[in-house]
């Protein structure tokens, strides 16, 4: 039990309200708490849901460095697995990139996002952090003043209001932070027209590498999560329902697209989770609107092709924590304005690489009739450069592991 269960009143307050207990909100709240800033986390879901929601798994070296810097990396050092190889499969064969020895010589750490979230939550609660589960932020009010407030719906359905000096919107793509942006906030968007069926299978990994299959029937991907659980992706038609494909059809399709001579069928097992991801990217500019600040998916949505979302969320949370501490503890009023520019530089670079990956792995869905051959040829030429050019491989490795 935490001090989250304090007596309820219609209006409560904190210096900083953090909306959302994902990687962004939890890291931010940990860092503010350590700096002695009075903050409260408001999270719509219950604790069990927050600790079991499986999403990302590939942590960039910079993410590990950030978590190390703040003594929050104990779990990932105990259970995470270093990973530095990816394998591309096409009708013409397969090739592997030992990206951990290319570029800056850095590797990913495979550690499920829900385990990272569980670790961050444990550290926060052990330090006396305040969190309200089952509390949905409805809207941020008076964001352009120095006395913003957030209206919420509590677990029992009762409305309440929280007052603060700052509100950090870390509540993802559909959260109240984004919904409450003042007029004039710009959301740059792009719909890539591509969809993936994202699957989590109770099955040991079938490759000792990340697998990217570039097939005529569409993309298929393989990413280890734990020794018994593997994430798979299958490109599907836009509009496909998550339950439209039977388990058997999924495994047959994965076997077809990921086929490589001399390599047997994939290890099959029950599909634990499935969901459709429509590839869209967007960036909110700026990330500061008066007293409302955005971080993580709330600031920018990035398609999962390059595994950047959770890593950006961690990086932005550290930048935002520094800026809030500079403002609230050291009286530096310019720090929060600088946060936006600093975070956006990283976001656009990650967006650029992610788009490059999308174009590498997928048929161009919007190519006009007559131009698809042109696009396909460019795609295979891109893959061929990656297979044969050391310069291109170094560039790939640096961007693949970096944020
Ligand atoms: P999260 O993790 O979505 O957390 C937001 C939290 O806010 C809560 N919430 C609210 N709380 C209060 N009031 C409201 N109105 C609220 N609305 C929402 C939610 O319950 C939740 O707890 O956002 P955050 O912290 O910004 O973190 C972003 C990452 O979760 C996301 O970018 C990644 O998961 C993306 N991603 C991947 N990223 C990587 O870096 N590497 C990967 O390998 C990777 N794989 C993936 C992914 C995302 C996927 N999906 C589901 C889109 C694989 C998939 C399938």
CSV table of C-alpha atoms and ligand atoms in Angstrom, one decimal:
chain,number,residue,atom,x,y,z
A,1,UNK,CA,0.0,0.0,0.0
A,2,UNK,CA,1.3,3.4,-0.9
A,3,UNK,CA,0.6,6.9,0.3
A,4,UNK,CA,-1.6,7.0,-2.8
A,5,UNK,CA,-4.5,6.0,-0.6
A,6,UNK,CA,-4.6,9.3,1.2
A,7,UNK,CA,-7.9,10.9,2.1
A,8,UNK,CA,-9.7,11.9,-1.0
A,9,UNK,CA,-10.9,15.5,-1.4
A,10,UNK,CA,-12.5,17.1,-4.4
A,11,UNK,CA,-9.4,19.1,-5.1
A,12,UNK,CA,-5.8,18.0,-4.5
A,13,UNK,CA,-2.5,19.4,-5.6
A,14,UNK,CA,1.2,18.8,-6.3
A,15,UNK,CA,3.9,20.9,-7.9
A,16,UNK,CA,4.0,18.6,-10.9
A,17,UNK,CA,1.3,16.3,-12.1
A,18,UNK,CA,2.6,13.5,-14.3
A,19,UNK,CA,-0.1,11.9,-16.4
A,20,UNK,CA,0.6,8.3,-17.3
A,21,UNK,CA,2.7,5.5,-15.8
A,22,UNK,CA,4.5,4.3,-18.9
A,23,UNK,CA,8.3,4.4,-19.3
A,24,UNK,CA,8.2,8.2,-19.8
A,25,UNK,CA,5.9,9.1,-16.9
A,26,UNK,CA,7.6,6.7,-14.5
A,27,UNK,CA,11.1,7.7,-15.2
A,28,UNK,CA,10.2,11.4,-15.0
A,29,UNK,CA,8.4,10.8,-11.7
A,30,UNK,CA,11.4,8.9,-10.2
A,31,UNK,CA,13.7,11.8,-11.1
A,32,UNK,CA,11.5,14.5,-9.8
A,33,UNK,CA,10.9,12.6,-6.6
A,34,UNK,CA,14.7,12.3,-6.1
A,35,UNK,CA,15.1,16.0,-6.7
A,36,UNK,CA,12.7,16.7,-3.8
A,37,UNK,CA,9.9,18.0,-6.2
A,38,UNK,CA,6.4,17.3,-5.0
A,39,UNK,CA,4.9,15.3,-7.8
A,40,UNK,CA,2.0,12.9,-8.3
A,41,UNK,CA,1.4,10.3,-11.0
A,42,UNK,CA,-2.1,9.9,-12.3
A,43,UNK,CA,-2.6,6.6,-14.1
A,44,UNK,CA,-5.8,5.4,-15.8
A,45,UNK,CA,-5.2,1.7,-15.6
A,46,UNK,CA,-4.8,-0.5,-12.4
A,47,UNK,CA,-1.4,-1.6,-11.2
A,48,UNK,CA,-1.7,-5.1,-12.6
A,49,UNK,CA,-2.4,-3.8,-16.1
A,50,UNK,CA,0.5,-1.4,-16.0
A,51,UNK,CA,2.9,-4.1,-15.0
A,52,UNK,CA,1.8,-6.7,-17.6
A,53,UNK,CA,1.2,-4.6,-20.8
A,54,UNK,CA,3.7,-6.2,-23.3
A,55,UNK,CA,5.0,-3.8,-25.9
A,56,UNK,CA,8.6,-2.9,-26.6
A,57,UNK,CA,11.6,-5.0,-25.8
A,58,UNK,CA,14.7,-3.6,-27.5
A,59,UNK,CA,16.4,-1.1,-25.3
A,60,UNK,CA,19.0,1.2,-26.9
A,61,UNK,CA,22.5,1.6,-25.3
A,62,UNK,CA,21.6,5.2,-24.4
A,63,UNK,CA,18.5,4.0,-22.6
A,64,UNK,CA,20.6,1.7,-20.5
A,65,UNK,CA,23.1,4.5,-19.8
A,66,UNK,CA,20.3,6.8,-18.6
A,67,UNK,CA,18.8,4.1,-16.3
A,68,UNK,CA,22.3,3.3,-15.0
A,69,UNK,CA,23.0,7.0,-14.3
A,70,UNK,CA,20.0,7.0,-12.0
A,71,UNK,CA,20.5,3.6,-10.4
A,72,UNK,CA,17.3,2.3,-12.1
A,73,UNK,CA,18.9,-0.5,-14.2
A,74,UNK,CA,19.2,-3.3,-11.7
A,75,UNK,CA,16.4,-5.5,-13.3
A,76,UNK,CA,17.6,-5.1,-16.8
A,77,UNK,CA,21.2,-6.0,-15.8
A,78,UNK,CA,20.0,-9.1,-14.0
A,79,UNK,CA,17.6,-10.4,-16.6
A,80,UNK,CA,18.2,-8.4,-19.9
A,81,UNK,CA,20.0,-10.1,-22.8
A,82,UNK,CA,22.6,-8.3,-25.0
A,83,UNK,CA,21.6,-8.5,-28.6
A,84,UNK,CA,23.6,-7.3,-31.7
A,85,UNK,CA,22.7,-9.3,-34.8
A,86,UNK,CA,19.9,-8.9,-37.3
A,87,UNK,CA,19.1,-11.1,-40.3
A,88,UNK,CA,17.4,-10.0,-43.5
A,89,UNK,CA,15.6,-12.7,-45.5
A,90,UNK,CA,14.4,-12.2,-49.1
A,91,UNK,CA,13.4,-14.5,-52.0
A,92,UNK,CA,17.1,-14.2,-53.0
A,93,UNK,CA,18.5,-15.6,-49.8
A,94,UNK,CA,19.5,-14.2,-46.4
A,95,UNK,CA,22.2,-12.1,-44.9
A,96,UNK,CA,23.2,-11.2,-41.4
A,97,UNK,CA,24.5,-8.0,-40.0
A,98,UNK,CA,26.5,-8.2,-36.8
A,99,UNK,CA,25.5,-4.6,-36.0
A,100,UNK,CA,27.0,-4.9,-32.5
A,101,UNK,CA,30.5,-4.8,-34.1
A,102,UNK,CA,29.6,-2.1,-36.7
A,103,UNK,CA,29.2,1.6,-36.3
A,104,UNK,CA,29.9,2.6,-32.7
A,105,UNK,CA,30.1,-1.1,-31.7
A,106,UNK,CA,26.9,-0.9,-29.5
A,107,UNK,CA,24.2,-3.5,-28.9
A,108,UNK,CA,20.6,-3.5,-27.7
A,109,UNK,CA,19.5,-5.0,-24.4
A,110,UNK,CA,16.5,-7.2,-24.8
A,111,UNK,CA,14.3,-6.5,-21.8
A,112,UNK,CA,10.5,-6.5,-21.9
A,113,UNK,CA,8.9,-3.1,-21.5
A,114,UNK,CA,6.5,-4.4,-18.8
A,115,UNK,CA,9.5,-5.5,-16.7
A,116,UNK,CA,11.1,-2.1,-17.1
A,117,UNK,CA,7.9,-0.4,-16.1
A,118,UNK,CA,7.6,-2.8,-13.1
A,119,UNK,CA,11.2,-1.9,-12.0
A,120,UNK,CA,10.6,1.9,-12.3
A,121,UNK,CA,7.3,1.6,-10.4
A,122,UNK,CA,9.0,-0.3,-7.6
A,123,UNK,CA,11.8,2.2,-7.3
A,124,UNK,CA,9.3,5.1,-7.3
A,125,UNK,CA,7.1,3.5,-4.6
A,126,UNK,CA,10.2,2.5,-2.4
A,127,UNK,CA,11.3,6.2,-2.5
A,128,UNK,CA,7.8,7.2,-1.2
A,129,UNK,CA,6.5,8.3,-4.6
A,130,UNK,CA,2.8,9.1,-4.9
A,131,UNK,CA,0.7,7.5,-7.6
A,132,UNK,CA,-3.1,7.2,-8.2
A,133,UNK,CA,-4.0,4.1,-10.2
A,134,UNK,CA,-7.5,3.9,-11.8
A,135,UNK,CA,-7.5,7.7,-12.2
A,136,UNK,CA,-8.2,8.9,-15.7
A,137,UNK,CA,-7.2,12.4,-16.6
A,138,UNK,CA,-10.0,14.0,-18.6
A,139,UNK,CA,-8.6,17.4,-19.6
A,140,UNK,CA,-5.9,19.9,-18.7
A,141,UNK,CA,-7.3,23.3,-18.0
A,142,UNK,CA,-5.6,26.7,-18.0
A,143,UNK,CA,-2.4,25.3,-19.6
A,144,UNK,CA,-1.3,28.8,-20.7
A,145,UNK,CA,-1.4,30.1,-17.1
A,146,UNK,CA,0.9,29.3,-14.2
A,147,UNK,CA,-1.9,27.6,-12.3
A,148,UNK,CA,-3.1,24.7,-14.5
A,149,UNK,CA,-5.4,22.0,-13.3
A,150,UNK,CA,-6.5,18.6,-14.4
A,151,UNK,CA,-10.0,17.1,-14.2
A,152,UNK,CA,-10.0,13.4,-13.5
A,153,UNK,CA,-12.4,10.5,-13.1
A,154,UNK,CA,-11.4,8.3,-10.2
A,155,UNK,CA,-11.8,4.5,-10.0
A,156,UNK,CA,-15.3,4.8,-8.4
A,157,UNK,CA,-16.3,7.2,-11.2
A,158,UNK,CA,-16.2,10.3,-9.0
A,159,UNK,CA,-14.9,13.4,-10.7
A,160,UNK,CA,-12.0,15.3,-9.0
A,161,UNK,CA,-9.7,18.1,-9.8
A,162,UNK,CA,-5.9,18.3,-9.3
A,163,UNK,CA,-4.0,21.6,-9.3
A,164,UNK,CA,-0.3,22.0,-10.1
A,165,UNK,CA,2.4,24.4,-11.2
A,166,UNK,CA,3.2,22.1,-14.2
A,167,UNK,CA,1.5,19.2,-15.9
A,168,UNK,CA,3.6,16.6,-17.7
A,169,UNK,CA,1.5,14.8,-20.4
A,170,UNK,CA,3.1,11.3,-20.6
A,171,UNK,CA,-0.2,9.6,-21.2
A,172,UNK,CA,0.5,8.4,-24.7
A,173,UNK,CA,-1.1,9.0,-28.1
A,174,UNK,CA,-4.8,9.2,-26.9
A,175,UNK,CA,-4.1,10.8,-23.6
A,176,UNK,CA,-5.5,14.0,-22.0
A,177,UNK,CA,-2.2,15.8,-22.6
A,178,UNK,CA,-2.6,15.7,-26.4
A,179,UNK,CA,-6.3,16.3,-26.2
A,180,UNK,CA,-5.7,19.5,-24.2
A,181,UNK,CA,-3.2,21.2,-26.5
A,182,UNK,CA,-4.1,24.8,-27.0
A,183,UNK,CA,-5.1,26.1,-30.5
A,184,UNK,CA,-1.9,26.8,-32.4
A,185,UNK,CA,-0.2,23.6,-31.4
A,186,UNK,CA,0.9,21.9,-34.5
A,187,UNK,CA,0.8,18.1,-35.0
A,188,UNK,CA,2.8,17.1,-38.1
A,189,UNK,CA,1.4,13.8,-39.3
A,190,UNK,CA,2.1,11.1,-41.8
A,191,UNK,CA,0.0,8.0,-42.4
A,192,UNK,CA,2.3,5.3,-44.0
A,193,UNK,CA,-0.6,3.3,-45.2
A,194,UNK,CA,0.9,0.1,-43.8
A,195,UNK,CA,-0.4,-2.1,-41.0
A,196,UNK,CA,1.1,-4.9,-38.9
A,197,UNK,CA,-0.5,-7.7,-37.0
A,198,UNK,CA,1.6,-7.6,-33.8
A,199,UNK,CA,1.8,-11.0,-32.1
A,200,UNK,CA,3.2,-12.3,-28.9
A,201,UNK,CA,3.8,-16.1,-29.0
A,202,UNK,CA,4.4,-18.5,-26.2
A,203,UNK,CA,7.2,-20.1,-28.2
A,204,UNK,CA,11.0,-20.0,-28.0
A,205,UNK,CA,12.7,-17.7,-30.5
A,206,UNK,CA,13.5,-19.4,-33.8
A,207,UNK,CA,16.5,-17.3,-34.7
A,208,UNK,CA,19.4,-16.1,-32.7
A,209,UNK,CA,18.9,-12.7,-34.3
A,210,UNK,CA,16.2,-10.1,-35.1
A,211,UNK,CA,14.6,-11.4,-38.3
A,212,UNK,CA,13.3,-9.1,-41.0
A,213,UNK,CA,11.7,-10.9,-44.0
A,214,UNK,CA,11.1,-8.9,-47.1
A,215,UNK,CA,8.6,-11.0,-49.0
A,216,UNK,CA,6.2,-10.5,-52.0
A,217,UNK,CA,3.3,-11.3,-49.6
A,218,UNK,CA,4.5,-8.6,-47.2
A,219,UNK,CA,6.9,-8.0,-44.4
A,220,UNK,CA,7.3,-10.5,-41.5
A,221,UNK,CA,9.4,-9.9,-38.4
A,222,UNK,CA,10.8,-11.9,-35.6
A,223,UNK,CA,12.1,-10.5,-32.3
A,224,UNK,CA,13.1,-12.5,-29.2
A,225,UNK,CA,11.6,-11.4,-25.9
A,226,UNK,CA,12.5,-14.1,-23.4
A,227,UNK,CA,13.7,-17.7,-23.8
A,228,UNK,CA,10.0,-18.8,-24.0
A,229,UNK,CA,8.3,-15.8,-25.6
A,230,UNK,CA,8.8,-14.3,-29.1
A,231,UNK,CA,7.3,-11.3,-30.8
A,232,UNK,CA,6.3,-11.6,-34.4
A,233,UNK,CA,4.9,-9.1,-36.9
A,234,UNK,CA,3.0,-9.7,-40.1
A,235,UNK,CA,2.2,-7.0,-42.5
A,236,UNK,CA,-1.5,-7.1,-43.3
A,237,UNK,CA,-4.0,-5.2,-45.3
A,238,UNK,CA,-5.2,-2.0,-43.7
A,239,UNK,CA,-8.5,-2.7,-42.0
A,240,UNK,CA,-7.7,-6.3,-41.0
A,241,UNK,CA,-9.2,-7.1,-37.6
A,242,UNK,CA,-6.9,-8.4,-34.8
A,243,UNK,CA,-8.8,-11.7,-34.7
A,244,UNK,CA,-9.3,-12.1,-38.4
A,245,UNK,CA,-6.5,-14.7,-38.8
A,246,UNK,CA,-6.5,-18.1,-37.1
A,247,UNK,CA,-3.4,-19.2,-35.2
A,248,UNK,CA,-2.8,-21.7,-38.0
A,249,UNK,CA,-3.0,-19.2,-40.7
A,250,UNK,CA,-0.6,-16.9,-38.8
A,251,UNK,CA,2.0,-19.6,-38.4
A,252,UNK,CA,1.7,-20.7,-42.0
A,253,UNK,CA,2.1,-17.2,-43.2
A,254,UNK,CA,5.1,-16.6,-40.9
A,255,UNK,CA,6.7,-19.8,-42.2
A,256,UNK,CA,6.1,-18.8,-45.8
A,257,UNK,CA,7.5,-15.3,-45.4
A,258,UNK,CA,10.4,-16.1,-43.2
A,259,UNK,CA,11.4,-19.2,-45.2
A,260,UNK,CA,15.2,-19.6,-45.7
A,261,UNK,CA,16.9,-22.5,-47.3
A,262,UNK,CA,18.5,-24.8,-44.7
A,263,UNK,CA,16.4,-23.3,-41.9
A,264,UNK,CA,13.5,-25.3,-40.6
A,265,UNK,CA,10.0,-24.1,-39.8
A,266,UNK,CA,9.5,-21.7,-36.9
A,267,UNK,CA,9.0,-22.8,-33.3
A,268,UNK,CA,5.2,-22.7,-32.9
A,269,UNK,CA,3.2,-22.1,-29.8
A,270,UNK,CA,0.0,-20.4,-28.6
A,271,UNK,CA,-0.5,-16.8,-29.6
A,272,UNK,CA,-0.7,-14.9,-26.3
A,273,UNK,CA,-1.5,-11.5,-27.6
A,274,UNK,CA,-2.4,-9.9,-30.9
A,275,UNK,CA,-3.2,-6.4,-32.1
A,276,UNK,CA,-3.1,-4.4,-35.3
A,277,UNK,CA,-0.8,-1.4,-35.5
A,278,UNK,CA,-1.6,1.1,-38.3
A,279,UNK,CA,1.7,2.8,-39.2
A,280,UNK,CA,1.3,6.5,-38.5
A,281,UNK,CA,3.9,8.9,-37.3
A,282,UNK,CA,3.4,12.3,-35.8
A,283,UNK,CA,5.3,15.0,-34.0
A,284,UNK,CA,3.8,17.7,-31.8
A,285,UNK,CA,5.6,21.1,-32.0
A,286,UNK,CA,6.5,22.6,-29.7
A,287,UNK,CA,6.5,20.2,-26.7
A,288,UNK,CA,5.9,23.0,-24.2
A,289,UNK,CA,2.5,24.9,-24.1
A,290,UNK,CA,2.7,27.1,-21.1
A,291,UNK,CA,2.5,24.8,-18.1
A,292,UNK,CA,1.8,21.7,-20.2
A,293,UNK,CA,4.7,19.6,-21.3
A,294,UNK,CA,4.6,16.5,-23.4
A,295,UNK,CA,7.0,13.5,-23.5
A,296,UNK,CA,7.0,10.0,-24.9
A,297,UNK,CA,4.3,8.9,-27.3
A,298,UNK,CA,2.3,12.0,-26.3
A,299,UNK,CA,5.0,14.1,-27.8
A,300,UNK,CA,5.6,12.0,-30.9
A,301,UNK,CA,4.3,8.8,-32.3
A,302,UNK,CA,6.8,6.7,-34.2
A,303,UNK,CA,6.0,3.6,-36.1
A,304,UNK,CA,7.5,0.5,-34.5
A,305,UNK,CA,9.7,-0.5,-37.5
A,306,UNK,CA,12.9,0.7,-35.9
A,307,UNK,CA,12.0,0.1,-32.2
A,308,UNK,CA,12.5,3.7,-31.1
A,309,UNK,CA,9.3,4.6,-29.2
A,310,UNK,CA,10.2,3.4,-25.7
A,311,UNK,CA,13.8,4.6,-26.1
A,312,UNK,CA,12.7,8.1,-27.1
A,313,UNK,CA,10.3,8.1,-24.1
A,314,UNK,CA,13.2,7.4,-21.7
A,315,UNK,CA,15.4,10.0,-23.3
A,316,UNK,CA,12.7,12.7,-23.3
A,317,UNK,CA,11.8,12.0,-19.7
A,318,UNK,CA,15.3,12.6,-18.5
A,319,UNK,CA,15.6,15.8,-20.5
A,320,UNK,CA,12.2,17.0,-19.1
A,321,UNK,CA,13.2,16.1,-15.6
A,322,UNK,CA,16.4,18.2,-15.9
A,323,UNK,CA,14.4,21.1,-17.2
A,324,UNK,CA,11.8,20.9,-14.5
A,325,UNK,CA,14.5,20.6,-11.8
A,326,UNK,CA,16.3,23.6,-13.3
A,327,UNK,CA,13.1,25.6,-13.3
A,328,UNK,CA,11.6,24.6,-9.9
A,329,UNK,CA,14.8,24.1,-7.9
A,330,UNK,CA,17.4,26.3,-9.5
A,331,UNK,CA,15.1,29.1,-10.8
A,332,UNK,CA,16.2,28.8,-14.4
A,333,UNK,CA,13.0,29.8,-16.3
A,334,UNK,CA,14.5,29.2,-19.8
A,335,UNK,CA,15.1,25.5,-19.2
A,336,UNK,CA,11.6,24.3,-20.1
A,337,UNK,CA,11.7,26.3,-23.4
A,338,UNK,CA,15.0,24.6,-24.2
A,339,UNK,CA,13.5,21.1,-23.5
A,340,UNK,CA,11.3,21.3,-26.6
A,341,UNK,CA,14.1,22.0,-29.0
A,342,UNK,CA,16.4,19.4,-27.4
A,343,UNK,CA,13.8,16.7,-27.5
A,344,UNK,CA,12.6,17.5,-31.0
A,345,UNK,CA,16.1,17.2,-32.5
A,346,UNK,CA,16.2,13.5,-31.2
A,347,UNK,CA,12.6,12.9,-32.3
A,348,UNK,CA,13.1,14.0,-35.9
A,349,UNK,CA,16.3,12.0,-36.3
A,350,UNK,CA,14.5,8.9,-35.0
A,351,UNK,CA,11.6,9.6,-37.3
A,352,UNK,CA,13.9,9.9,-40.3
A,353,UNK,CA,15.6,6.5,-39.6
A,354,UNK,CA,12.2,4.9,-38.9
A,355,UNK,CA,10.9,6.1,-42.3
A,356,UNK,CA,14.1,4.6,-43.9
A,357,UNK,CA,13.3,1.3,-42.2
A,358,UNK,CA,9.7,1.4,-43.4
A,359,UNK,CA,10.8,1.9,-47.0
A,360,UNK,CA,13.4,-0.8,-46.7
A,361,UNK,CA,10.9,-3.4,-45.3
A,362,UNK,CA,7.6,-2.7,-47.2
A,363,UNK,CA,6.2,-2.4,-50.6
A,364,UNK,CA,5.3,1.3,-51.2
A,365,UNK,CA,1.5,1.1,-50.6
A,366,UNK,CA,0.8,4.5,-52.3
A,367,UNK,CA,2.9,4.0,-55.4
A,368,UNK,CA,0.8,4.9,-58.4
A,369,UNK,CA,0.1,2.0,-60.9
A,370,UNK,CA,3.1,1.8,-63.2
A,371,UNK,CA,5.5,3.0,-60.5
A,372,UNK,CA,5.5,0.0,-58.2
A,373,UNK,CA,8.3,-1.7,-60.2
A,374,UNK,CA,10.4,1.5,-59.8
A,375,UNK,CA,9.8,1.5,-56.0
A,376,UNK,CA,10.4,-2.3,-55.6
A,377,UNK,CA,13.7,-1.9,-57.5
A,378,UNK,CA,14.8,0.9,-55.2
A,379,UNK,CA,13.9,-1.2,-52.2
A,380,UNK,CA,16.0,-4.1,-53.4
A,381,UNK,CA,18.9,-1.8,-54.3
A,382,UNK,CA,18.7,-0.4,-50.7
A,383,UNK,CA,18.9,-3.9,-49.3
A,384,UNK,CA,21.8,-4.7,-51.6
A,385,UNK,CA,23.7,-1.7,-50.4
A,386,UNK,CA,23.1,-2.8,-46.9
A,387,UNK,CA,24.4,-6.3,-47.7
A,388,UNK,CA,27.5,-5.2,-49.5
A,389,UNK,CA,28.6,-1.7,-48.3
A,390,UNK,CA,30.5,-1.4,-45.1
A,391,UNK,CA,29.8,2.3,-45.0
A,392,UNK,CA,26.1,1.7,-45.3
A,393,UNK,CA,26.3,-1.0,-42.6
A,394,UNK,CA,28.1,1.3,-40.2
A,395,UNK,CA,25.5,4.0,-40.8
A,396,UNK,CA,22.7,1.4,-40.2
A,397,UNK,CA,24.3,0.2,-36.9
A,398,UNK,CA,24.7,3.7,-35.6
A,399,UNK,CA,21.1,4.6,-36.3
A,400,UNK,CA,19.6,1.3,-35.4
A,401,UNK,CA,21.1,1.3,-31.9
A,402,UNK,CA,21.0,5.1,-31.4
A,403,UNK,CA,18.4,7.6,-30.4
B,1,LIG,P1,2.8,4.4,-22.8
B,1,LIG,O1,3.7,3.3,-22.6
B,1,LIG,O2,1.7,4.3,-23.8
B,1,LIG,O3,2.2,4.9,-21.4
B,1,LIG,C1,1.2,5.8,-21.3
B,1,LIG,C2,0.5,5.5,-20.0
B,1,LIG,O4,-0.6,6.5,-19.8
B,1,LIG,C3,-1.8,5.9,-19.4
B,1,LIG,N1,-2.9,6.8,-19.8
B,1,LIG,C4,-3.5,7.6,-19.0
B,1,LIG,N2,-3.4,7.8,-17.7
B,1,LIG,C5,-4.2,8.8,-17.1
B,1,LIG,N3,-5.2,9.5,-17.8
B,1,LIG,C6,-5.3,9.2,-19.2
B,1,LIG,N4,-6.2,9.9,-19.9
B,1,LIG,C7,-4.5,8.3,-19.8
B,1,LIG,N5,-4.4,7.8,-21.1
B,1,LIG,C8,-3.4,6.9,-21.1
B,1,LIG,C9,-1.7,4.5,-20.0
B,1,LIG,O5,-2.6,3.6,-19.3
B,1,LIG,C10,-0.3,4.2,-19.9
B,1,LIG,O6,0.1,3.5,-18.7
B,1,LIG,O7,3.6,5.8,-23.2
B,1,LIG,P2,5.1,6.2,-23.0
B,1,LIG,O8,5.5,6.2,-21.6
B,1,LIG,O9,5.2,7.5,-23.8
B,1,LIG,O10,6.0,5.1,-23.7
B,1,LIG,C11,6.0,4.8,-25.1
B,1,LIG,C12,6.2,3.4,-25.4
B,1,LIG,O11,5.3,2.6,-24.6
B,1,LIG,C13,6.0,3.1,-26.9
B,1,LIG,O12,6.6,4.1,-27.6
B,1,LIG,C14,6.7,1.7,-27.3
B,1,LIG,O13,6.0,0.6,-26.6
B,1,LIG,C15,6.7,1.6,-28.8
B,1,LIG,N6,7.2,0.2,-29.2
B,1,LIG,C16,8.5,-0.1,-29.1
B,1,LIG,N7,9.4,0.9,-28.7
B,1,LIG,C17,10.8,0.6,-28.6
B,1,LIG,O14,11.6,1.4,-28.2
B,1,LIG,N8,11.2,-0.7,-28.9
B,1,LIG,C18,10.4,-1.7,-29.3
B,1,LIG,O15,10.8,-2.8,-29.5
B,1,LIG,C19,9.0,-1.4,-29.5
B,1,LIG,N9,8.1,-2.4,-29.8
B,1,LIG,C20,6.3,-0.7,-29.5
B,1,LIG,C21,6.7,-2.0,-29.9
B,1,LIG,C22,4.9,-0.5,-29.6
B,1,LIG,C23,4.0,-1.4,-30.0
B,1,LIG,N10,2.6,-1.1,-30.0
B,1,LIG,C24,1.7,-1.7,-29.1
B,1,LIG,C25,2.2,0.1,-30.7
B,1,LIG,C26,5.8,-3.0,-30.2
B,1,LIG,C27,4.5,-2.7,-30.3
B,1,LIG,C28,3.5,-3.8,-30.8
